[in-house]
Coordinates of C-alpha atoms in Angstrom, one line a residue:
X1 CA -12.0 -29.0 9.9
X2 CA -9.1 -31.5 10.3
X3 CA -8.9 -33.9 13.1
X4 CA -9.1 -33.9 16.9
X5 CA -5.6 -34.4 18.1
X6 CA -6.4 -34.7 21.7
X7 CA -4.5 -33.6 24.7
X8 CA -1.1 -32.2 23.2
X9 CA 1.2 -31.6 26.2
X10 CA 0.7 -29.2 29.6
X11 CA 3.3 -26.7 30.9
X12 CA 6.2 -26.8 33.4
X13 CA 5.1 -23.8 35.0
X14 CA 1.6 -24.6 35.5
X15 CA 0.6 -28.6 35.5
X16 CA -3.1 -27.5 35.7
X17 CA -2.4 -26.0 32.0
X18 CA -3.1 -29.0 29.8
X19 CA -3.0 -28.0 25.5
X20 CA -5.9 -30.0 23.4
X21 CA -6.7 -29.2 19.9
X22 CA -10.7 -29.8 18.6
X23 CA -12.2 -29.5 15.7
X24 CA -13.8 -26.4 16.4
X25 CA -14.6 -23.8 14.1
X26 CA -12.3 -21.0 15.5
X27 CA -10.4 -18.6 14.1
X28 CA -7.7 -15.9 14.7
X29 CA -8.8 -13.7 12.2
X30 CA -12.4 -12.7 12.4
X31 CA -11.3 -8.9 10.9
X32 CA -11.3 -10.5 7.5
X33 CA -15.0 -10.3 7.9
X34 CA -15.2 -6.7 8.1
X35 CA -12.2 -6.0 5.8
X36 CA -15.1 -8.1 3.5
X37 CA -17.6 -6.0 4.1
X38 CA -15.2 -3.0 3.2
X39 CA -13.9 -4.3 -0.2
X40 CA -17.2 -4.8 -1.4
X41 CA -18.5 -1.1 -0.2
X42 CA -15.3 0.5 -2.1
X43 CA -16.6 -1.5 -5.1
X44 CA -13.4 -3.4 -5.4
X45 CA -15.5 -6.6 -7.1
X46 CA -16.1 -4.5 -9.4
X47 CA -13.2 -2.8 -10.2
X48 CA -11.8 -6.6 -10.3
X49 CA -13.9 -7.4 -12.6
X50 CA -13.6 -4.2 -14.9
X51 CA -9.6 -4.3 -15.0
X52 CA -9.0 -8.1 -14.4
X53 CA -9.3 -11.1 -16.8
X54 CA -8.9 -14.9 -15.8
X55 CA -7.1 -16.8 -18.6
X56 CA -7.8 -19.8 -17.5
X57 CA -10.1 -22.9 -19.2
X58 CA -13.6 -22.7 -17.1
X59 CA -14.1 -26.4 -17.6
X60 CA -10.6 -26.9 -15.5
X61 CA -11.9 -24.3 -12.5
X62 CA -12.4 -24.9 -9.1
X63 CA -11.6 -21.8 -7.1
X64 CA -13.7 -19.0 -8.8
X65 CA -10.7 -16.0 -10.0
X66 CA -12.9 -13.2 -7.7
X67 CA -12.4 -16.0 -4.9
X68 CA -8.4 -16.2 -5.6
X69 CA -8.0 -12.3 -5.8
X70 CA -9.9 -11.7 -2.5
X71 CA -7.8 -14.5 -0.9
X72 CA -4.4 -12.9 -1.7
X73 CA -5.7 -9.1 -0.6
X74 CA -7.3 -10.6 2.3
X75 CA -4.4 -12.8 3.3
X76 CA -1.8 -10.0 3.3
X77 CA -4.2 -7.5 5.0
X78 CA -4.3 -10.0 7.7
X79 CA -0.4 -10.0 8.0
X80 CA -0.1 -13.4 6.4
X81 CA 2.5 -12.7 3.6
X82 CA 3.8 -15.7 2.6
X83 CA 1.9 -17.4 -0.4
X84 CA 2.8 -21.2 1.6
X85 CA 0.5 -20.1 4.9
X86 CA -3.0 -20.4 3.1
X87 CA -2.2 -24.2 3.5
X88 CA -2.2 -23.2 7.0
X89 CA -5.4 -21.4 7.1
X90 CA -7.4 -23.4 4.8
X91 CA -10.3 -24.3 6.5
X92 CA -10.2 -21.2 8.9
X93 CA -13.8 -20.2 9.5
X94 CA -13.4 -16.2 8.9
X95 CA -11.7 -16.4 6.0
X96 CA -13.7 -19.1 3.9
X97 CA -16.9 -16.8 5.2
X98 CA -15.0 -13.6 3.5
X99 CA -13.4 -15.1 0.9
X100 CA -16.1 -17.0 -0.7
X101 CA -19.1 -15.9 -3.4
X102 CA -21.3 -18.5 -2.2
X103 CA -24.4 -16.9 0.6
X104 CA -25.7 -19.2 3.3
X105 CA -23.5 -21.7 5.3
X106 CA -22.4 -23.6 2.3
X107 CA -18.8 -22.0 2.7
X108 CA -18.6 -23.9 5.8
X109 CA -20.4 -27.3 5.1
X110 CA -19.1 -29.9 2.8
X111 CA -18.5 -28.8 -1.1
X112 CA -21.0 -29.9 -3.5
X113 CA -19.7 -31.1 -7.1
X114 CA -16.9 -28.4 -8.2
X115 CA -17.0 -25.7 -5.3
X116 CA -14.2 -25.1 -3.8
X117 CA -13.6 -26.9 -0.2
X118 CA -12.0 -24.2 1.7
X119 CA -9.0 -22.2 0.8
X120 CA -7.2 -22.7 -2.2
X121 CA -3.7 -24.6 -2.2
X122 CA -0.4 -22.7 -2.3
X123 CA 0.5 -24.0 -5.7
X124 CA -3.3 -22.4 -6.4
X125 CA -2.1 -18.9 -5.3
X126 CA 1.1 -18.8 -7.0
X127 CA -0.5 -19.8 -10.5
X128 CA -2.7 -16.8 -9.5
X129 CA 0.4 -14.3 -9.7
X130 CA 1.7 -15.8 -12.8
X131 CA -2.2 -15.1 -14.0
X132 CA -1.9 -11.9 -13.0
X133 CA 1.5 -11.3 -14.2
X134 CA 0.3 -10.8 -17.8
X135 CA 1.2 -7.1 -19.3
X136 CA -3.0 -6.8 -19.4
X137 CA -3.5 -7.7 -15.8
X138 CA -0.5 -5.7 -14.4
X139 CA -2.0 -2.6 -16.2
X140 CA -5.5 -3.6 -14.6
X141 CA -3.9 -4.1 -10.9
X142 CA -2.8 0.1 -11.5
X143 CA -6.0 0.9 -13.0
X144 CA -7.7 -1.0 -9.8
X145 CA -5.3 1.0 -7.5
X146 CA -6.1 4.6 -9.4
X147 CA -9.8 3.7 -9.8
X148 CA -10.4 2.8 -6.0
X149 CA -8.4 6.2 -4.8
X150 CA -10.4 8.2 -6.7
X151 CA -13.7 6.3 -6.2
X152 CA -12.8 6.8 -2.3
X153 CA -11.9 10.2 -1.9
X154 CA -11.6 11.8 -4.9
X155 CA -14.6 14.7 -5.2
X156 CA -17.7 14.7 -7.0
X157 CA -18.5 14.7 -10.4
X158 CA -18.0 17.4 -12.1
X159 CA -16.1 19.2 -9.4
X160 CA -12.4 19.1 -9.2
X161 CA -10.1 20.0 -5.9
X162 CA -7.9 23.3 -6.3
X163 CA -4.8 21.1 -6.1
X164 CA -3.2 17.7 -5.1
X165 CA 0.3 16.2 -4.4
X166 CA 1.4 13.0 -5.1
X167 CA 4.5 11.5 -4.2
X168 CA 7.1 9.6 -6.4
X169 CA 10.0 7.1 -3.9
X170 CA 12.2 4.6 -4.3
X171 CA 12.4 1.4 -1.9
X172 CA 14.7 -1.5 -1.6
X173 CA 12.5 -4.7 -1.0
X174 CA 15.0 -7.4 0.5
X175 CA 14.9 -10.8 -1.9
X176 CA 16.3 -14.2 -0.5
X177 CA 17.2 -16.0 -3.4
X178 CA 18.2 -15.9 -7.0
X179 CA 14.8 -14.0 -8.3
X180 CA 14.7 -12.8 -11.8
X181 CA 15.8 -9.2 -11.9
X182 CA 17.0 -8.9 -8.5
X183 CA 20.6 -8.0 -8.0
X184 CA 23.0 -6.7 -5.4
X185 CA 22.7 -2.7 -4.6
X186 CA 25.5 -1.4 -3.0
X187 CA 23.7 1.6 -1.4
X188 CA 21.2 -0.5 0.7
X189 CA 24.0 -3.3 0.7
X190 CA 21.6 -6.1 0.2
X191 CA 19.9 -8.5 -2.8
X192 CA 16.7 -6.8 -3.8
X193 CA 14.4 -5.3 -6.0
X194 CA 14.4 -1.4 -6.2
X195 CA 10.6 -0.8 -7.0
X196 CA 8.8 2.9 -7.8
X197 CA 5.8 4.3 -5.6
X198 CA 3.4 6.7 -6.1
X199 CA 1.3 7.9 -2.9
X200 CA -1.4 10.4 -2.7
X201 CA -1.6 12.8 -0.3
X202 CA -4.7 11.1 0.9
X203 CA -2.9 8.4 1.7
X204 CA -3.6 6.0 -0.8
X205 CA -0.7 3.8 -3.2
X206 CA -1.9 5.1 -6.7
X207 CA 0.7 2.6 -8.8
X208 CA 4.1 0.6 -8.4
X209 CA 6.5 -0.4 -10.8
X210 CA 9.1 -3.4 -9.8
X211 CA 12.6 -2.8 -11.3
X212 CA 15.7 -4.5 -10.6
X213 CA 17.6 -3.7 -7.7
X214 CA 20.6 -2.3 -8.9
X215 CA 19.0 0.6 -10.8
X216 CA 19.7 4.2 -10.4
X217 CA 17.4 6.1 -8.2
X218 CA 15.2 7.8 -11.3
X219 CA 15.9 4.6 -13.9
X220 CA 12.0 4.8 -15.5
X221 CA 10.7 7.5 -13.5
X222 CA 9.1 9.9 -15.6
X223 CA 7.1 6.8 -18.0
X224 CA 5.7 5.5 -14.6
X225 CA 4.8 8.7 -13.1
X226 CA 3.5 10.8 -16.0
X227 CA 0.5 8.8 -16.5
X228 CA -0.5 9.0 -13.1
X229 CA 0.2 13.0 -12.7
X230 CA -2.3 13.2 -15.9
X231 CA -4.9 10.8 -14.4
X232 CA -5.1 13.2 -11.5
X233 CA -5.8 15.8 -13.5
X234 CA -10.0 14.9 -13.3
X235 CA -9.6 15.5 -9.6
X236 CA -7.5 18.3 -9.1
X237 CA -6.7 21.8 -11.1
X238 CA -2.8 21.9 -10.2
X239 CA -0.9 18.5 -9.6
X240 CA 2.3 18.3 -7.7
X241 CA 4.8 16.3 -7.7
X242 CA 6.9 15.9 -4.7
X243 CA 10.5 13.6 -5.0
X244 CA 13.4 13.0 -3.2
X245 CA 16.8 14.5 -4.4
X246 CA 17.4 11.3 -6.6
X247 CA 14.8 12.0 -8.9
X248 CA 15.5 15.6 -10.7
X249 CA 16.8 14.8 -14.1
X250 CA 16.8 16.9 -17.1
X251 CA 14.1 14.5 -19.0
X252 CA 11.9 14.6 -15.9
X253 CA 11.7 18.0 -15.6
X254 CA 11.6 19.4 -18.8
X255 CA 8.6 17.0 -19.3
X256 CA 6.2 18.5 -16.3
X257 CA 7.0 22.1 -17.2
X258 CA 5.5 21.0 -20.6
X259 CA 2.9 20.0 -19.6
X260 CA 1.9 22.2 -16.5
X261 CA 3.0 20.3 -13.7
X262 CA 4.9 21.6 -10.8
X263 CA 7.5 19.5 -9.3
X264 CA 9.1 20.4 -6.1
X265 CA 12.6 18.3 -5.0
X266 CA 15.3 17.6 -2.8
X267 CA 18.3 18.9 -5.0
X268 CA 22.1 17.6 -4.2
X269 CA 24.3 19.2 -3.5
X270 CA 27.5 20.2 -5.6
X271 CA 30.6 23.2 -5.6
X272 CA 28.6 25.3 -7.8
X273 CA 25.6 25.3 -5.2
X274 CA 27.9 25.6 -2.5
X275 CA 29.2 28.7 -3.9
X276 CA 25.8 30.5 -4.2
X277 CA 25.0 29.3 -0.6
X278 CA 28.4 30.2 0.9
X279 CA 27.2 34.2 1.6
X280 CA 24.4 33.0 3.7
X281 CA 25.8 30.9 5.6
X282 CA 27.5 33.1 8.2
X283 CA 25.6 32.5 12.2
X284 CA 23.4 35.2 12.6
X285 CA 24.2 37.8 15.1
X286 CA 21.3 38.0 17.3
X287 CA 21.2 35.0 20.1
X288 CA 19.4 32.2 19.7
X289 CA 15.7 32.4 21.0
X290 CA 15.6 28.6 22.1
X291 CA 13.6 27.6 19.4
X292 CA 14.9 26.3 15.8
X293 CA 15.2 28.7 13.6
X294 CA 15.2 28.7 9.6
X295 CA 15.7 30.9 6.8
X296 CA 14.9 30.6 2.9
X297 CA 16.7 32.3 0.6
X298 CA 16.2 32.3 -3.6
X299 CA 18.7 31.5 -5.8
X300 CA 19.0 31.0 -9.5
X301 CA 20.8 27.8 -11.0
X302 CA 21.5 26.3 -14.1
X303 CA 22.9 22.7 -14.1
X304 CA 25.4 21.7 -17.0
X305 CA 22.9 19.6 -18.3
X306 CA 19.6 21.9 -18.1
X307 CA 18.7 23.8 -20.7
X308 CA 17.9 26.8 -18.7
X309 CA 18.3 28.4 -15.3
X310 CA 15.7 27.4 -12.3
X311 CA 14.4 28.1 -9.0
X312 CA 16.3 26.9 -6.2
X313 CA 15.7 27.8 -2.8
X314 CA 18.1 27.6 0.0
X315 CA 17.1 26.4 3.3
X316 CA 19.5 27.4 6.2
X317 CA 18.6 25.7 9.4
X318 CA 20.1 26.5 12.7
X319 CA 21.4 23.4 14.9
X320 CA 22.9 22.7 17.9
X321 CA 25.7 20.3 18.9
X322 CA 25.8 18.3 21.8
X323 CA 28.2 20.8 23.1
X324 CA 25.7 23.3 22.9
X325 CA 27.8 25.0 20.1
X326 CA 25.6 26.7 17.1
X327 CA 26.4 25.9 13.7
X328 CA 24.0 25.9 10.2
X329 CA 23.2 22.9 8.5
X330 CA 21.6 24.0 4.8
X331 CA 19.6 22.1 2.1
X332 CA 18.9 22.9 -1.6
X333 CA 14.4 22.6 -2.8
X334 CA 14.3 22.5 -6.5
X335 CA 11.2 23.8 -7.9
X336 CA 9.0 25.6 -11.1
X337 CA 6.5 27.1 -8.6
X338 CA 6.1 31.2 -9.0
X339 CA 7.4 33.6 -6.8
X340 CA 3.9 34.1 -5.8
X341 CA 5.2 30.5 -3.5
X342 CA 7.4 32.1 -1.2
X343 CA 10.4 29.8 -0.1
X344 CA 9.1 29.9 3.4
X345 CA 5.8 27.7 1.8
X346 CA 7.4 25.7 -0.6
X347 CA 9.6 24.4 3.2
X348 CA 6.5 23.3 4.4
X349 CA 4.8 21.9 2.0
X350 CA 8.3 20.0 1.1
X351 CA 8.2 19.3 5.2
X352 CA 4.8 17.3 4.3
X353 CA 7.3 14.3 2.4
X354 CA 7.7 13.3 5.6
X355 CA 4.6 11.8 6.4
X356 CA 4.3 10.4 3.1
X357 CA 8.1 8.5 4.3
X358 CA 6.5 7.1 6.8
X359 CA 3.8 5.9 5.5
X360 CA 6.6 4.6 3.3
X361 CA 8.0 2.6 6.6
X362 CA 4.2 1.7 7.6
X363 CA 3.3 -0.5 4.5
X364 CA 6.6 -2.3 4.7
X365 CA 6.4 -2.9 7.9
X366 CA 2.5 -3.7 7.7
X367 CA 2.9 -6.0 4.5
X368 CA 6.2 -7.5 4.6
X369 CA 5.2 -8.4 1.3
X370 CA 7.2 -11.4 -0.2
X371 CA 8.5 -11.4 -3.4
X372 CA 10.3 -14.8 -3.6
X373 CA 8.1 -16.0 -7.2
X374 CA 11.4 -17.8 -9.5
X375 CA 11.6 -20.2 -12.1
X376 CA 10.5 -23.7 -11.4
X377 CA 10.6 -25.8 -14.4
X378 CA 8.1 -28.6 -14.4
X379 CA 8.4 -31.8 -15.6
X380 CA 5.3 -33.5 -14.3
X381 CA 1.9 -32.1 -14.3
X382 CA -1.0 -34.3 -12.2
X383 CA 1.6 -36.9 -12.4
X384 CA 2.0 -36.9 -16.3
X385 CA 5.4 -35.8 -18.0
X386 CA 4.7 -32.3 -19.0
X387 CA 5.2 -31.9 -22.8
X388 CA 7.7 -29.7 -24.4
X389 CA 8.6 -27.6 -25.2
X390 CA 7.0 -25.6 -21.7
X391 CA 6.6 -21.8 -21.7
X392 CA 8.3 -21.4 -18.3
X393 CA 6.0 -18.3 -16.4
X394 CA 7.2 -14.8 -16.2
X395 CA 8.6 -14.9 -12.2
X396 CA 9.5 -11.0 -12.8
X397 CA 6.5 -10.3 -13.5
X398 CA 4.7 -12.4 -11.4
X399 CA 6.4 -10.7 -8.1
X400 CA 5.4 -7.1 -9.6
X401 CA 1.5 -8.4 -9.2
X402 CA 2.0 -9.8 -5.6
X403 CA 4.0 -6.1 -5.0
X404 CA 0.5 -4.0 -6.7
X405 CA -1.8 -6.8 -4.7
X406 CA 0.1 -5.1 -1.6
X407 CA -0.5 -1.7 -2.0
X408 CA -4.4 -2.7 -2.6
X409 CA -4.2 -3.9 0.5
X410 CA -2.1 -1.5 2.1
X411 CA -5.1 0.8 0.7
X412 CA -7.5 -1.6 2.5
X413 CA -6.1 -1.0 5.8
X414 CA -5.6 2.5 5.4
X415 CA -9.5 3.2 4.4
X416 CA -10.1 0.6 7.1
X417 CA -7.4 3.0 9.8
X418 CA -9.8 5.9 8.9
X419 CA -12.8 4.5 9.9
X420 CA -11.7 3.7 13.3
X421 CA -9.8 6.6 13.9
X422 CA -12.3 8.9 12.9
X423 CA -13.3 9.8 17.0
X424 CA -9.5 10.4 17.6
X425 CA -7.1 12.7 17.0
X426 CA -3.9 11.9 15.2
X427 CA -3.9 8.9 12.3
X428 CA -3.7 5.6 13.5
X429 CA -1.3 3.1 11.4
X430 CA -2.0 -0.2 9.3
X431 CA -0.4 -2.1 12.2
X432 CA -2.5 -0.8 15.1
X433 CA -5.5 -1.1 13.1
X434 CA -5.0 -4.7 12.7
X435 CA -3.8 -5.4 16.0
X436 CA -7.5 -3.5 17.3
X437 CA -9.6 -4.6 14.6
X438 CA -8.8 -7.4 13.0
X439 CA -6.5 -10.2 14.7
X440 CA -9.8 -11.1 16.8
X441 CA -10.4 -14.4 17.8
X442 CA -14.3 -16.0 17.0
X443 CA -16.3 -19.2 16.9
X444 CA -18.8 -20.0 14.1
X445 CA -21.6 -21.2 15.0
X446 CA -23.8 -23.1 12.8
X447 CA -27.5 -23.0 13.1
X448 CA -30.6 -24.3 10.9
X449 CA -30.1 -21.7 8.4
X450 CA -28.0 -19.0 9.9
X451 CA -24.1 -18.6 11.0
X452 CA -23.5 -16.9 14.3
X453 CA -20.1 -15.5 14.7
X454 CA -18.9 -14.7 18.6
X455 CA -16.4 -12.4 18.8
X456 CA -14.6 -11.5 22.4
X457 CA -16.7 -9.0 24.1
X458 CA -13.8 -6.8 25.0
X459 CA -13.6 -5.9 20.8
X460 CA -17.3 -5.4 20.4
X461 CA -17.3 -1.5 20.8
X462 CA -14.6 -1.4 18.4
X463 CA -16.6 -3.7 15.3
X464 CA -19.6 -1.3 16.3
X465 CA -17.8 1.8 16.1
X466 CA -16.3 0.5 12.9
X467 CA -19.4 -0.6 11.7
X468 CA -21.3 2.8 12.2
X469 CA -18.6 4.7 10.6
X470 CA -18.3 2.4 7.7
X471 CA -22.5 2.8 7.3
X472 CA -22.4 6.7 7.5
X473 CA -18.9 7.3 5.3
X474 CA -19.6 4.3 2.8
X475 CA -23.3 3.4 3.0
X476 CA -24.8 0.1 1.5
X477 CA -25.6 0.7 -2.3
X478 CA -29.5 0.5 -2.7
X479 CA -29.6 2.1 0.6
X480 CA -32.2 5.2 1.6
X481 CA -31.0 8.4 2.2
X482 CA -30.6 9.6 5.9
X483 CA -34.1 11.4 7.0
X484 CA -35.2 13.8 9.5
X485 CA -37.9 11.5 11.5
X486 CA -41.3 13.3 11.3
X487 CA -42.3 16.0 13.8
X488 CA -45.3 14.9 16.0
X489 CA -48.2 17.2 14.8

């Protein structure tokens, strides 16, 4: 547990406040326990173990591979997202108890032959992302991510939902450094990566693809999305997809009206659209009732590069200037729905995009993920000259596994965000739900064969709520059914 350090200094403003540091088994982070006892209940050792392999020679392991993947979900969940702070945290009490395999208190007491003692080393966790960088675990990491959204909330077998949208986005993520594949985009005016997403309307990430950052909007769209779109199929009768206006090209589109999807998109803007608009566009006559007003109208379009005329509606929205002065601002929705979809319901359901942008914002600002894995030729290994010629790891690749390890845990929180929020109204975010649940402060106490782990009292009716929800939404496997209790005769 490291060593005392004694009395480290007091404080100007209050001489009577005097700073020591023990060796006491505290931590910061006693959610990790629960956010344990949620991974398991969403059968993600399983999934792990389905989806995931370990390449590495068994003779030469110390820290067992379902160890190492629970440390990086866990980790970034907790708002830890730089690989070099599990040096920081390695003996912390909460997350050796929910990290490790082992039962009983050996997590805490000494290590016995080859267990691991503690957290692994940061050198431990990057070798992990090179591990899982390999074109067979990157697959796994989606299948993980698809599995556990439809395990969760996907319905029961042999039933499927009427419909279901997913949505397809582009983000920047901000790189400090020289990366492989990163490059300068002069939209978002930084050095990034321009990564795909795809989000359920449950809320859940269902796949990620990392590209470099100065690709086009739609680069590789349709060959990530499409297998997605047909996995939802065993859950849902229609499948949407919903997309910003950088996504609508010919390929794309042609594609899901083969095969029975229906897309619905922002469309840009251009004279030829502007001509068809330009008769509706005059201010109405009546006065304004106070309220904003909107009105679809249908039009018929045929870009020089489609193949064939589609639906576009026309969405005229009435604004007001600071001035007070009316004017109409107007946006083009691309779509193969039916008429039997008026305009006015293809709005709203195109309206719905914008929680799924937030929840955009949410995970980036929740996991600040780091993607800072580059080249780092060795020329010593355990102090002995490393023999050529050396196969130097795929960094790329490597940083697309730490961005899918994100969105697991960004589906951690969420499921995690429901439970707790299930007595209130509204949807509470990954951040909140941390700050409530998990960045808790406990002591581990060590008994003759148990561990007792005190929490503050002023979170307990929060880890109970969270705990009964958890037992009634996601019961225990093995466990009985609820019963009625018997009626006195």
């Amino acid at each position: 547990m490291g060593e005392s350090q004694g009395t480290l200094f007091s404080l100007e403003y209050n001489r009577s406040i005097h700073i020591e540091a023990r060796p006491e088994r505290v931590s910061g982070d006693a959610g990790a326990l629960l956010l344990r006892q949620l991974m398991d209940r969403l059968g993600y050792p399983e999934l792990f173990a389905r989806h995931l392999r370990d390449p590495r020679d068994p003779a030469r392991v110390t820290h067992p591979f379902d160890e190492l993947l629970r440390t990086a979900v866990l980790l970034l969940a907790q708002g830890w997202s730089d690989q070099s702070d599990v040096g920081l945290l390695r003996d912390d009490p909460a997350l050796r108890l929910a990290v490790s395999s082992r039962r009983g208190q050996r997590p805490l007491r000494e290590a016995v032959d080859q267990e691991p003692d503690g957290l692994c080393s940061q050198p431990t966790l990057s070798r992990l992302g090179q591990d899982l960088g390999t074109p067979l675990n990157v697959s796994g990491l989606g299948a993980v991510l698809v599995d556990a959204a439809e395990q969760r909330r996907g319905p029961r077998p042999g039933e499927r939902y009427r419909e279901t949208t997913v949505d397809l986005d582009s983000l920047p993520r901000e790189v400090f450094g020289h990366q492989p594949g990163s490059a300068w985009n002069g939209h978002y005016r930084m050095r990034c990566y321009h990564p795909l997403m795809v989000r359920s309307e449950w809320g859940d990430y269902l796949g990620a693809k990392l590209r470099p950052g100065n690709v086009h909007t739609a680069d590789g769209g349709l060959a990530f999305v499409l297998p997605i779109l047909r996995r939802a199929r065993r859950w849902a009768e229609q499948v949407w997809l919903r997309a910003d206006a950088g996504f609508p090209e010919p390929e794309l589109l042609e594609t899901l009206e083969e095969e029975g999807f229906l897309y619905l998109a922002r469309l840009k803007t251009n004279a030829a659209l502007e001509r068809l608009a330009a008769p509706y566009l005059a201010l109405p006559r009546e006065p304004p009732s106070g309220e904003e007003r909107v009105w679809t109208h249908e039009l018929s379009y045929r870009a020089g590069s489609w193949t064939h005329p589609r639906r576009v509606v026309l969405v005229v929205v009435e604004r007001e200037r600071e001035q007070g002065e009316l004017f109409l601002d107007h946006f083009f929705l691309l779509s193969n729905a039916s008429a039997a979809i008026t305009g006015d319901a293809l709005l709203a359901r195109y309206r719905q995009r914008g929680t799924a942008e937030k929840d955009f914002g949410d995970w980036s600002q929740a996991l600040d993920v780091a993607l800072s894995s580059a080249p780092r030729p060795k020329t010593h290994y355990r102090g002995r000259e490393v023999a050529a010629p050396y196969d130097e790891p795929d960094s790329f690749a490597a940083n697309e596994a730490r961005l899918l390890l994100s969105l697991i845990a960004a589906n951690l929180l969420h499921a995690g965000a429901e439970l707790l929020a299930r007595d209130e109204a509204g949807r509470m975010s990954r951040e909140r739900f941390r700050q409530l649940l998990l960045k808790v402060t406990g002591r581990a106490l060590l008994g003759s064969h148990r561990i007792r782990f005190v929490i503050d009292a002023a979170r307990a009716a929060l880890w109970r709520r969270f705990m009964r929800s958890l037992d009634q939404r996601y019961p225990a496997r093995g466990s009985p059914a609820p019963r009625a209790l018997p009626v006195p005769a």
